[in-house]
PDB file of C-alpha atoms and ligand atoms in Angstrom:
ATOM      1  CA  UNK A 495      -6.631  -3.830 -23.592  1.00 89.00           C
ATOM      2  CA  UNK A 496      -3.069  -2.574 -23.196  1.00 95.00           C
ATOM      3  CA  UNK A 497      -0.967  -2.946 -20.119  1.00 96.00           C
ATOM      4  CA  UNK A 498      -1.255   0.885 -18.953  1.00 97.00           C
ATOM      5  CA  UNK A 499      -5.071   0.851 -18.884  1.00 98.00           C
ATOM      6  CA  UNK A 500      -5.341  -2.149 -16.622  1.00 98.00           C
ATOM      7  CA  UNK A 501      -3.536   0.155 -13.823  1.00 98.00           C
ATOM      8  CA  UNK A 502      -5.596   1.309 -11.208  1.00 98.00           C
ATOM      9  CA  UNK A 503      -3.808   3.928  -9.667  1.00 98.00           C
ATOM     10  CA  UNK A 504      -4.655   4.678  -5.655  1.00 98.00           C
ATOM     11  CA  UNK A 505      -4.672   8.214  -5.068  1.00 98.00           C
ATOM     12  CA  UNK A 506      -4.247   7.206  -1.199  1.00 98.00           C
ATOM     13  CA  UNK A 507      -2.915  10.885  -0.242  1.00 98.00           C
ATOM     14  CA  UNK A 508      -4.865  13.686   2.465  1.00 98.00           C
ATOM     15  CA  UNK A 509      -6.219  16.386  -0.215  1.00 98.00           C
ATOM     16  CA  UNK A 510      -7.730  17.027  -3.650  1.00 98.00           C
ATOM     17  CA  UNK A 511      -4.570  19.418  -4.411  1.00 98.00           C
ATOM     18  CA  UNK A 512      -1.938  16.400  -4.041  1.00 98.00           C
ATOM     19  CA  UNK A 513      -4.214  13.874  -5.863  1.00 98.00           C
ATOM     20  CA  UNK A 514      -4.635  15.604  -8.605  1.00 98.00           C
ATOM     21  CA  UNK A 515      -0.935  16.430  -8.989  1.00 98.00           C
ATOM     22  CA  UNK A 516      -0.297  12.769  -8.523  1.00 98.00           C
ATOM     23  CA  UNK A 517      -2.735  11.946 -11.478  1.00 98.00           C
ATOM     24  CA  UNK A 518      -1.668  14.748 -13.559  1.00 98.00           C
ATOM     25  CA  UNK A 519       2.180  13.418 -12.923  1.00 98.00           C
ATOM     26  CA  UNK A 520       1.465   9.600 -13.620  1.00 98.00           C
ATOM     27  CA  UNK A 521      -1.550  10.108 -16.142  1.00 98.00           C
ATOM     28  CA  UNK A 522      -3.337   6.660 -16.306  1.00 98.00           C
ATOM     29  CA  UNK A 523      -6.239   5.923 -17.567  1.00 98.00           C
ATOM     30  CA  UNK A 524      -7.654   4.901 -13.759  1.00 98.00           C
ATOM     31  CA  UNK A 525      -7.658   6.234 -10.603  1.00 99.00           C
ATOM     32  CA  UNK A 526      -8.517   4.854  -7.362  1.00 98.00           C
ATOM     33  CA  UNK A 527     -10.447   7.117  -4.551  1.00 98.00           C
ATOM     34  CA  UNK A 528     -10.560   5.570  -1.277  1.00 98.00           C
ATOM     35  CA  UNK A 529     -11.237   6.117   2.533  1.00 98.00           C
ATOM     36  CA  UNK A 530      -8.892   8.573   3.317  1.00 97.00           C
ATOM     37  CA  UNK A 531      -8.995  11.019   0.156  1.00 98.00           C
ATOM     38  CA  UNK A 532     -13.091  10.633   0.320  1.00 98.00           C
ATOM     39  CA  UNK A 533     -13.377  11.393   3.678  1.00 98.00           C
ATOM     40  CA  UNK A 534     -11.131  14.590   3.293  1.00 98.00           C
ATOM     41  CA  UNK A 535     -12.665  16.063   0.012  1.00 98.00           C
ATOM     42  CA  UNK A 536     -16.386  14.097  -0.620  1.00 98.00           C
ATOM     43  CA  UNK A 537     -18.358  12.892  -3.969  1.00 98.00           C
ATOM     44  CA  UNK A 538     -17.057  16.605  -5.064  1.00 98.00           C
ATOM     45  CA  UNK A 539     -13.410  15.245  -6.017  1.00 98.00           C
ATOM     46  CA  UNK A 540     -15.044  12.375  -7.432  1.00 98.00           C
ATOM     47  CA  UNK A 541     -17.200  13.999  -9.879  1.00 98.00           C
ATOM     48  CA  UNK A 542     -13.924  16.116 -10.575  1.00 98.00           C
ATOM     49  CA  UNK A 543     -11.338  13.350 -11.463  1.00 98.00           C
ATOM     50  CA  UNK A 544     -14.281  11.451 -13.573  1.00 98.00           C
ATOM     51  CA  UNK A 545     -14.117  14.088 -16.100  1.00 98.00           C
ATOM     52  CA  UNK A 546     -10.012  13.069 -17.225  1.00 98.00           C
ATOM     53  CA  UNK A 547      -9.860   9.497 -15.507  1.00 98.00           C
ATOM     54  CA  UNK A 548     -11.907   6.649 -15.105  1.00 98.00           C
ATOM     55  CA  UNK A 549     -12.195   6.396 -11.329  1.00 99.00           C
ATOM     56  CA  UNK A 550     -12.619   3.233  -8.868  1.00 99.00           C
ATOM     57  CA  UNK A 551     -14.518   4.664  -5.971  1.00 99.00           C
ATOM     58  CA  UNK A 552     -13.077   2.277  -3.123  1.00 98.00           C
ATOM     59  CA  UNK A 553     -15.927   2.823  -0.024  1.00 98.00           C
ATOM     60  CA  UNK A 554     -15.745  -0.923   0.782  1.00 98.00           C
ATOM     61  CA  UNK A 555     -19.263  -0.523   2.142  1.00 98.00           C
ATOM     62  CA  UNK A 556     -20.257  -2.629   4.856  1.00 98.00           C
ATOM     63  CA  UNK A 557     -23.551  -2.221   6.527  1.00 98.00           C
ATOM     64  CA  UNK A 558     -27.181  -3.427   6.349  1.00 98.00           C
ATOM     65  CA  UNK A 559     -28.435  -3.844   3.042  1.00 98.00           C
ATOM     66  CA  UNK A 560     -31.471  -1.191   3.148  1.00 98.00           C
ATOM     67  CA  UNK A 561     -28.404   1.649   4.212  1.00 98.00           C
ATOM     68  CA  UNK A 562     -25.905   0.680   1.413  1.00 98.00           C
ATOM     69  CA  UNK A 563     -28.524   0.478  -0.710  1.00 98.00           C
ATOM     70  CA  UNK A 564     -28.915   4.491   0.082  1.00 98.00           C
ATOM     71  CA  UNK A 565     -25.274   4.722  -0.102  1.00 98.00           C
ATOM     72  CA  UNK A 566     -24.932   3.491  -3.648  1.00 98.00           C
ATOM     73  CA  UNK A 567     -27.800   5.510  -4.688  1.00 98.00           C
ATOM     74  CA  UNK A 568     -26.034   8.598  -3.350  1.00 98.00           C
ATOM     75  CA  UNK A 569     -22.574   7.599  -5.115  1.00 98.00           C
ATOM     76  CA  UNK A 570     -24.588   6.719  -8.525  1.00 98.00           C
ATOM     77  CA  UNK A 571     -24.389  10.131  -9.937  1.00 96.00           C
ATOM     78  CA  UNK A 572     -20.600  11.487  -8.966  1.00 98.00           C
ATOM     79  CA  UNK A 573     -19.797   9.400 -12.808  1.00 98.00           C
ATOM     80  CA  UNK A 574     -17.363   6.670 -11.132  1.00 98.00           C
ATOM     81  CA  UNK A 575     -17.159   3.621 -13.056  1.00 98.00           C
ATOM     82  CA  UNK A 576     -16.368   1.113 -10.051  1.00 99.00           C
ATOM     83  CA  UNK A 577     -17.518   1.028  -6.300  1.00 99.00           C
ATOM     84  CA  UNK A 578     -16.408  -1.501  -3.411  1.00 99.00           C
ATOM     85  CA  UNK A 579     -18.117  -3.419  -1.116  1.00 98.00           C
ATOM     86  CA  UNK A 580     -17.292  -5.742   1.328  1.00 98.00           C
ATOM     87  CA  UNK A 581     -18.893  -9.518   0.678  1.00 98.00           C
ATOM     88  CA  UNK A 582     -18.456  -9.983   4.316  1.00 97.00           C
ATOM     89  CA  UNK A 583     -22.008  -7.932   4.212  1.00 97.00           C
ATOM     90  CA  UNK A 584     -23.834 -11.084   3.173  1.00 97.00           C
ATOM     91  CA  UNK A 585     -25.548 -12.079   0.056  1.00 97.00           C
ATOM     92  CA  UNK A 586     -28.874  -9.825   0.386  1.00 98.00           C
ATOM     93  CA  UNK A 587     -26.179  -6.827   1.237  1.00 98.00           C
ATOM     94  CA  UNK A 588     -24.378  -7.822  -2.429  1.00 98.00           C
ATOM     95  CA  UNK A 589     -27.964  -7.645  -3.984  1.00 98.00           C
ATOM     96  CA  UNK A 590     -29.209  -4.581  -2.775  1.00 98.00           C
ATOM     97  CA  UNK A 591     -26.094  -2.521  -3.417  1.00 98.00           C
ATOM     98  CA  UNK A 592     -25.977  -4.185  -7.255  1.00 98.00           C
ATOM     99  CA  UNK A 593     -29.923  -2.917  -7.518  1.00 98.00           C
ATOM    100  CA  UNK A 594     -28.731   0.341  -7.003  1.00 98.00           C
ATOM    101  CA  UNK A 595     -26.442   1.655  -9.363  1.00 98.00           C
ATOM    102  CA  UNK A 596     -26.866   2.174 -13.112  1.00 94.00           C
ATOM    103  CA  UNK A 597     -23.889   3.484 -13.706  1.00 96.00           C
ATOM    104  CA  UNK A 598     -20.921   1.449 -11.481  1.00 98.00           C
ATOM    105  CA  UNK A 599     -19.838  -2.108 -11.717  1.00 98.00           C
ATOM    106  CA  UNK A 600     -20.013  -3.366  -8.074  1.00 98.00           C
ATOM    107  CA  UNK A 601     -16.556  -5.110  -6.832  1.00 98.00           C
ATOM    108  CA  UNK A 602     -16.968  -6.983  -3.687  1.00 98.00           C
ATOM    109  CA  UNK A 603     -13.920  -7.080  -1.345  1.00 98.00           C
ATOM    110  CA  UNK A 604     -13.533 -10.787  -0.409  1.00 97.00           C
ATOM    111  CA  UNK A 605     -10.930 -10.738   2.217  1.00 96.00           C
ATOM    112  CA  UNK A 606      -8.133  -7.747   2.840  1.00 95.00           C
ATOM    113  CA  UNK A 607      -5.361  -8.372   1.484  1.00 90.00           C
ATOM    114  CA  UNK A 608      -3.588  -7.165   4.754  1.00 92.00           C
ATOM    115  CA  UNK A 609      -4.658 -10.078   6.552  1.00 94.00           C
ATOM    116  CA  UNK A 610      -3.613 -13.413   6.425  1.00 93.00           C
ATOM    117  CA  UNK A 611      -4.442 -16.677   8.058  1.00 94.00           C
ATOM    118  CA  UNK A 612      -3.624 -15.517  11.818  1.00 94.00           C
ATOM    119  CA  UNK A 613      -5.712 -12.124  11.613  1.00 94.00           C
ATOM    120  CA  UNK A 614      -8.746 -14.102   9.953  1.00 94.00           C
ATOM    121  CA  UNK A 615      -8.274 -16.269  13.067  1.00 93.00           C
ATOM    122  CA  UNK A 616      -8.227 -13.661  15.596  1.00 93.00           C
ATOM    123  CA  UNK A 617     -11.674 -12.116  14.273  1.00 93.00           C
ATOM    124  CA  UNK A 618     -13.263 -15.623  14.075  1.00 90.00           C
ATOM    125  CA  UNK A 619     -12.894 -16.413  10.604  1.00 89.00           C
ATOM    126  CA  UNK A 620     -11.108 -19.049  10.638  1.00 82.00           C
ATOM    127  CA  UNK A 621      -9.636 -20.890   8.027  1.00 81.00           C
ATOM    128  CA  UNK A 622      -7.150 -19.908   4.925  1.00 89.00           C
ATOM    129  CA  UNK A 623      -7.497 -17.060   3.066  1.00 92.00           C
ATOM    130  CA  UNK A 624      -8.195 -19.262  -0.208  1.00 94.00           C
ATOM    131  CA  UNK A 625     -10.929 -20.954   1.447  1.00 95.00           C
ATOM    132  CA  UNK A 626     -13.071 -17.482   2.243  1.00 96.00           C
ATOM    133  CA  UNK A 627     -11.900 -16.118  -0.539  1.00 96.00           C
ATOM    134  CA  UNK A 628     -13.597 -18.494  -2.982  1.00 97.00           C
ATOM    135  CA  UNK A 629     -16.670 -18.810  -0.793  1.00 96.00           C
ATOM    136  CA  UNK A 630     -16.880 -14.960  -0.825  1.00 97.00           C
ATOM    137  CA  UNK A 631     -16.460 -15.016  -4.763  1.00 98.00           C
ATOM    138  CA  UNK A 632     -19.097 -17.795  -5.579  1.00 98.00           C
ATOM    139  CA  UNK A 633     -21.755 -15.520  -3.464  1.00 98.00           C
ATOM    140  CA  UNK A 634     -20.249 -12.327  -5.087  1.00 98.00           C
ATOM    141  CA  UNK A 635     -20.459 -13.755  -8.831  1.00 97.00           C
ATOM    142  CA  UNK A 636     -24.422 -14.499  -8.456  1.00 97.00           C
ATOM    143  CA  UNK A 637     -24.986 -10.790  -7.753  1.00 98.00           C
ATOM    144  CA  UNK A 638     -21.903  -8.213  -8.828  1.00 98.00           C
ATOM    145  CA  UNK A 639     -19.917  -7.493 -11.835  1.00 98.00           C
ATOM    146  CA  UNK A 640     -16.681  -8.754 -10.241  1.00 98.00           C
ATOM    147  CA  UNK A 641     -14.897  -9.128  -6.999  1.00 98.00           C
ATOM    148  CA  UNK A 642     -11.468  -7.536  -4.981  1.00 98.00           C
ATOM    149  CA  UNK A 643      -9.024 -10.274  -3.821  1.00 96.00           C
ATOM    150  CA  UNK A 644      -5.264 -10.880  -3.588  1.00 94.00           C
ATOM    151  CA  UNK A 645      -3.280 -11.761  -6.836  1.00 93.00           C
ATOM    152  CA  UNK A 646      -2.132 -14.987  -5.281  1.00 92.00           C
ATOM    153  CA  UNK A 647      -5.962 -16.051  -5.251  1.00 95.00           C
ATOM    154  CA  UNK A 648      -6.648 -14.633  -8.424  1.00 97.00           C
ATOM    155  CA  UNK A 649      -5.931 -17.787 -10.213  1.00 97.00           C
ATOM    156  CA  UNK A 650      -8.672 -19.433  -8.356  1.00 97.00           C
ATOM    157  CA  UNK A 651     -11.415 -16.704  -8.772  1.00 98.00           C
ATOM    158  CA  UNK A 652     -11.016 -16.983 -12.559  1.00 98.00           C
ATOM    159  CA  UNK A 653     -11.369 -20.652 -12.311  1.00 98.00           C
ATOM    160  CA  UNK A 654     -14.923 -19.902 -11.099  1.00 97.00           C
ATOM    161  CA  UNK A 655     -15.720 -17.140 -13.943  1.00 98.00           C
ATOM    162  CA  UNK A 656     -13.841 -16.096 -17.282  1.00 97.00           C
ATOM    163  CA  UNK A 657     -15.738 -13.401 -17.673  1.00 97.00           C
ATOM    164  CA  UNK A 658     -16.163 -11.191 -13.963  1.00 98.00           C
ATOM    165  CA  UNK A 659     -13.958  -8.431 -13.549  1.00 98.00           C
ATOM    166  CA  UNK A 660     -11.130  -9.611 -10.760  1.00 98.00           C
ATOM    167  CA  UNK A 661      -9.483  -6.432  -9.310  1.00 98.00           C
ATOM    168  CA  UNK A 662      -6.074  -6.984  -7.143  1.00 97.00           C
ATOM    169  CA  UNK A 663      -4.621  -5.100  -4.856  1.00 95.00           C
ATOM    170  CA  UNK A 664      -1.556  -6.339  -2.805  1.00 91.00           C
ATOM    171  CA  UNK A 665       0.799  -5.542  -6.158  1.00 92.00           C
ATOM    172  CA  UNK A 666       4.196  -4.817  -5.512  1.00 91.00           C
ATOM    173  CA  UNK A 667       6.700  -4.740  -8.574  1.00 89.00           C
ATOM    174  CA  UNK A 668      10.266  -5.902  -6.963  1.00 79.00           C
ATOM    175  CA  UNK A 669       8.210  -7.743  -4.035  1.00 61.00           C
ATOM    176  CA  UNK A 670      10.747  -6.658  -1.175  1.00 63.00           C
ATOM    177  CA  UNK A 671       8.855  -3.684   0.379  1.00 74.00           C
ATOM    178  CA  UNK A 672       5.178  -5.119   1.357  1.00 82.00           C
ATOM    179  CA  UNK A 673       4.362  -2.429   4.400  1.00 85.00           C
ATOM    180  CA  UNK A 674       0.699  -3.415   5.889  1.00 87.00           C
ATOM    181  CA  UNK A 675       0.454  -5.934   2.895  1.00 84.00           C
ATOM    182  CA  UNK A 676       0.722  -9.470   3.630  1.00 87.00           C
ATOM    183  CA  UNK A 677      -0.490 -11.589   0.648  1.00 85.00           C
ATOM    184  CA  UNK A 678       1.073  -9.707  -2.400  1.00 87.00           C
ATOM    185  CA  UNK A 679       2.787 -10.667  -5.856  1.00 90.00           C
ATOM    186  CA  UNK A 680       4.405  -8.777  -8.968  1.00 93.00           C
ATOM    187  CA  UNK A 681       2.214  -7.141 -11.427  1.00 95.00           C
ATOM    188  CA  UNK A 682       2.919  -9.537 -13.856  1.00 95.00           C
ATOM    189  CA  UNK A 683       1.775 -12.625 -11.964  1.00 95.00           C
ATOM    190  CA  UNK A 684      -1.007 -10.913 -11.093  1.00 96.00           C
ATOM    191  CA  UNK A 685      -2.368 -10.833 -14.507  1.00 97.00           C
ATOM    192  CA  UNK A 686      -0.872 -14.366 -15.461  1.00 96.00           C
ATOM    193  CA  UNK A 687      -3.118 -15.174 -12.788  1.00 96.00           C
ATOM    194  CA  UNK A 688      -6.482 -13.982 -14.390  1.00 97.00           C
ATOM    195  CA  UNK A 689      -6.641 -10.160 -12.707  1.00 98.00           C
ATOM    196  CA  UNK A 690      -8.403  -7.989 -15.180  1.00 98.00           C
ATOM    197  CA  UNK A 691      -6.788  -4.289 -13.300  1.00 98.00           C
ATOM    198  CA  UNK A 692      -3.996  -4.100 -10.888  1.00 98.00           C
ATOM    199  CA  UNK A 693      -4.558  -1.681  -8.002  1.00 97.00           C
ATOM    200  CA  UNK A 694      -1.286   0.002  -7.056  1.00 97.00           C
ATOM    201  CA  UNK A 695      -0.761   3.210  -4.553  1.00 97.00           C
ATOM    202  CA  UNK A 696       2.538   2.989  -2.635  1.00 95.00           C
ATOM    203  CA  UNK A 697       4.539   1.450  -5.206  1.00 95.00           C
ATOM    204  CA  UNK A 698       4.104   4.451  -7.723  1.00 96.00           C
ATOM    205  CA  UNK A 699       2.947   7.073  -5.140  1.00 96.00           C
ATOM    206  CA  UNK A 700       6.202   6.845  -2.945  1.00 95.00           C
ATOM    207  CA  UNK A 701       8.966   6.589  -5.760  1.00 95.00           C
ATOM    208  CA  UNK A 702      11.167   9.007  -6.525  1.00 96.00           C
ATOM    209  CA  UNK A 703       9.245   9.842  -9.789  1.00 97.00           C
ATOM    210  CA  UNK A 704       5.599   7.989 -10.190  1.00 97.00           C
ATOM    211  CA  UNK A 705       6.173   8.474 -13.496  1.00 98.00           C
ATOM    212  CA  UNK A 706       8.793   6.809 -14.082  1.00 97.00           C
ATOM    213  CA  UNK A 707       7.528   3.890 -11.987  1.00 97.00           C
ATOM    214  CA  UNK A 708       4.093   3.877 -13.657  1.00 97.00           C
ATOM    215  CA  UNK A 709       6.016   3.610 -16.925  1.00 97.00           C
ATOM    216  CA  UNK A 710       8.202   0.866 -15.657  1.00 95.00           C
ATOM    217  CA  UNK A 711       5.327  -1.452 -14.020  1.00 96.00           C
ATOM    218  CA  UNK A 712       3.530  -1.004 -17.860  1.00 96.00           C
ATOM    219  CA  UNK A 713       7.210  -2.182 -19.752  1.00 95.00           C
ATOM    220  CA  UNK A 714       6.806  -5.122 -17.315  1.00 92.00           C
ATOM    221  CA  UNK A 715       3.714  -5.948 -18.565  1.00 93.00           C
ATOM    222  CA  UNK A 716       4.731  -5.925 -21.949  1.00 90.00           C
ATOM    223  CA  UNK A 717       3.327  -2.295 -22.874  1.00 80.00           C
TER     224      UNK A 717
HETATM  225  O1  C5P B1486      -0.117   1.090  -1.452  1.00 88.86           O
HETATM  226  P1  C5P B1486      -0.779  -0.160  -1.898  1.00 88.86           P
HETATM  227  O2  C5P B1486      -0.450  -0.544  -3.332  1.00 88.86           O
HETATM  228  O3  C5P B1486      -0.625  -1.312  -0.933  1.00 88.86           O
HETATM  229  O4  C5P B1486      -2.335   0.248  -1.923  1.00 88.86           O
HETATM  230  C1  C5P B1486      -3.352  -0.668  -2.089  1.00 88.86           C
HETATM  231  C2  C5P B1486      -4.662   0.057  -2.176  1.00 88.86           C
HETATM  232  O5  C5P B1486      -5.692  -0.909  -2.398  1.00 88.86           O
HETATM  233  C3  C5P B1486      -5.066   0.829  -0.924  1.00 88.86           C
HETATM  234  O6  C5P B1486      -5.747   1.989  -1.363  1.00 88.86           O
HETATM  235  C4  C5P B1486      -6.025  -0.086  -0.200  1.00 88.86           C
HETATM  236  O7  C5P B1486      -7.022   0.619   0.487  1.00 88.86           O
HETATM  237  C5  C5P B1486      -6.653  -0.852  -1.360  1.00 88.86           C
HETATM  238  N1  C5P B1486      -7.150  -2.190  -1.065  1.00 88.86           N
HETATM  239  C6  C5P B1486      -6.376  -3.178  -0.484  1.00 88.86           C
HETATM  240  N2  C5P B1486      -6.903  -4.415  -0.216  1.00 88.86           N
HETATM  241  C7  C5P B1486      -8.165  -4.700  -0.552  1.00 88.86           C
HETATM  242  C8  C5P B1486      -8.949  -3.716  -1.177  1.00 88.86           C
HETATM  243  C9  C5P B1486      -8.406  -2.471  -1.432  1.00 88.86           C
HETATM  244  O8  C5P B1486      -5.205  -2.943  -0.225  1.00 88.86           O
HETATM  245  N3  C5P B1486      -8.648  -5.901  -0.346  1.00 88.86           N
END
């Protein structure tokens, strides 16, 4: 798989106009939709960008299993080829969105990578990061095609699997600018450390010319 096609690029802006100017601009072979672009344009936008990109549709759905189940089923037909969860739903959660979809690989989110050891503390999970994150990814293996998690626990997710897809977030290429994110690395020891895509938004989205910083994040990688 080359280095480009491995980038998942988060279209993280208000409207269906800029995002598609952003993927037109950077033209990868993946795109990520999340909250805020959903919310603003629907499964319409989705269905849209599926016809030139291969699109990550990142809903990090988190409610009872019967309703996410419904959820899924909804999102099945818009032709995305990834949707997000959040493990934190619990194992029968995991099972019934994975039953649902015929089309997606489920990704469970197994803990943000915005938060770190303090903020897992102050909502009662205590504990490390690592720690959840590999109990999250042993319960996410049984039922989902792969699991969300910081690059710096990569390493250990890919001890448990060689084969599940291991999505990362939390990439920054010159590591000085980490904004909300608090347990990042570079794109390239991400994928020394077992991530099959890289998920980046601000990094390309904010430079100058995304581009140009798309093209300089796939030299990194080797090409
Ligand atoms: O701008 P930045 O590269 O930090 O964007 C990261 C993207 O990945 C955002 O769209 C965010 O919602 C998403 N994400 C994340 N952490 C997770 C799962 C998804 O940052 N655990």
């Amino acid at each position: 798989m080359s280095a480009a096609s491995k980038i998942i690029v988060a279209l993280d802006v208000p409207s269906g106009e800029k995002a598609l100017e952003l993927a037109k601009q950077v033209d990868p072979a993946w795109v990520k939709v999340g909250l805020e672009l959903f919310c603003s344009e629907g499964p319409a936008l989705v269905e849209k960008l599926a016809q030139n990109y291969s699109v990550m549709l990142d809903l990090k759905l988190h409610d009872i299993p019967a309703t996410v189940a419904s959820a899924v089923k909804q999102v099945d037909r818009l032709g995305a080829k990834m949707l997000t969860i959040h493990c934190s739903g619990g194992e029968e959660m995991m099972q019934a969105a994975a039953s649902s979809t015929s089309s997606m690989d489920i990704l469970g989110v197994t803990v943000l990578t915005s938060m770190d050891e303090a903020d897992l503390s102050a909502v009662g999970d205590g504990g490390y990061p690592q720690t959840l994150v590999k109990k999250r990814a042993k319960l996410a293996l049984q039922h989902l095609a792969g699991v969300v998690c910081s690059p710096l626990e990569a390493a250990l997710v890919r001890q448990l699997s060689s084969e599940t897809l291991i999505v990362t977030p939390g990439v920054r290429p010159n590591a000085t600018a980490t904004d909300d994110q608090k347990r990042v690395a570079t794109p390239a020891s991400a994928i020394a450390n077992g991530a099959s895509y890289l998920v980046i938004g601000r990094a390309i989205r904010n430079a100058s010319d995304p581009s140009k910083a798309f093209r300089r994040i796939v030299e990194q990688l080797g090409g």
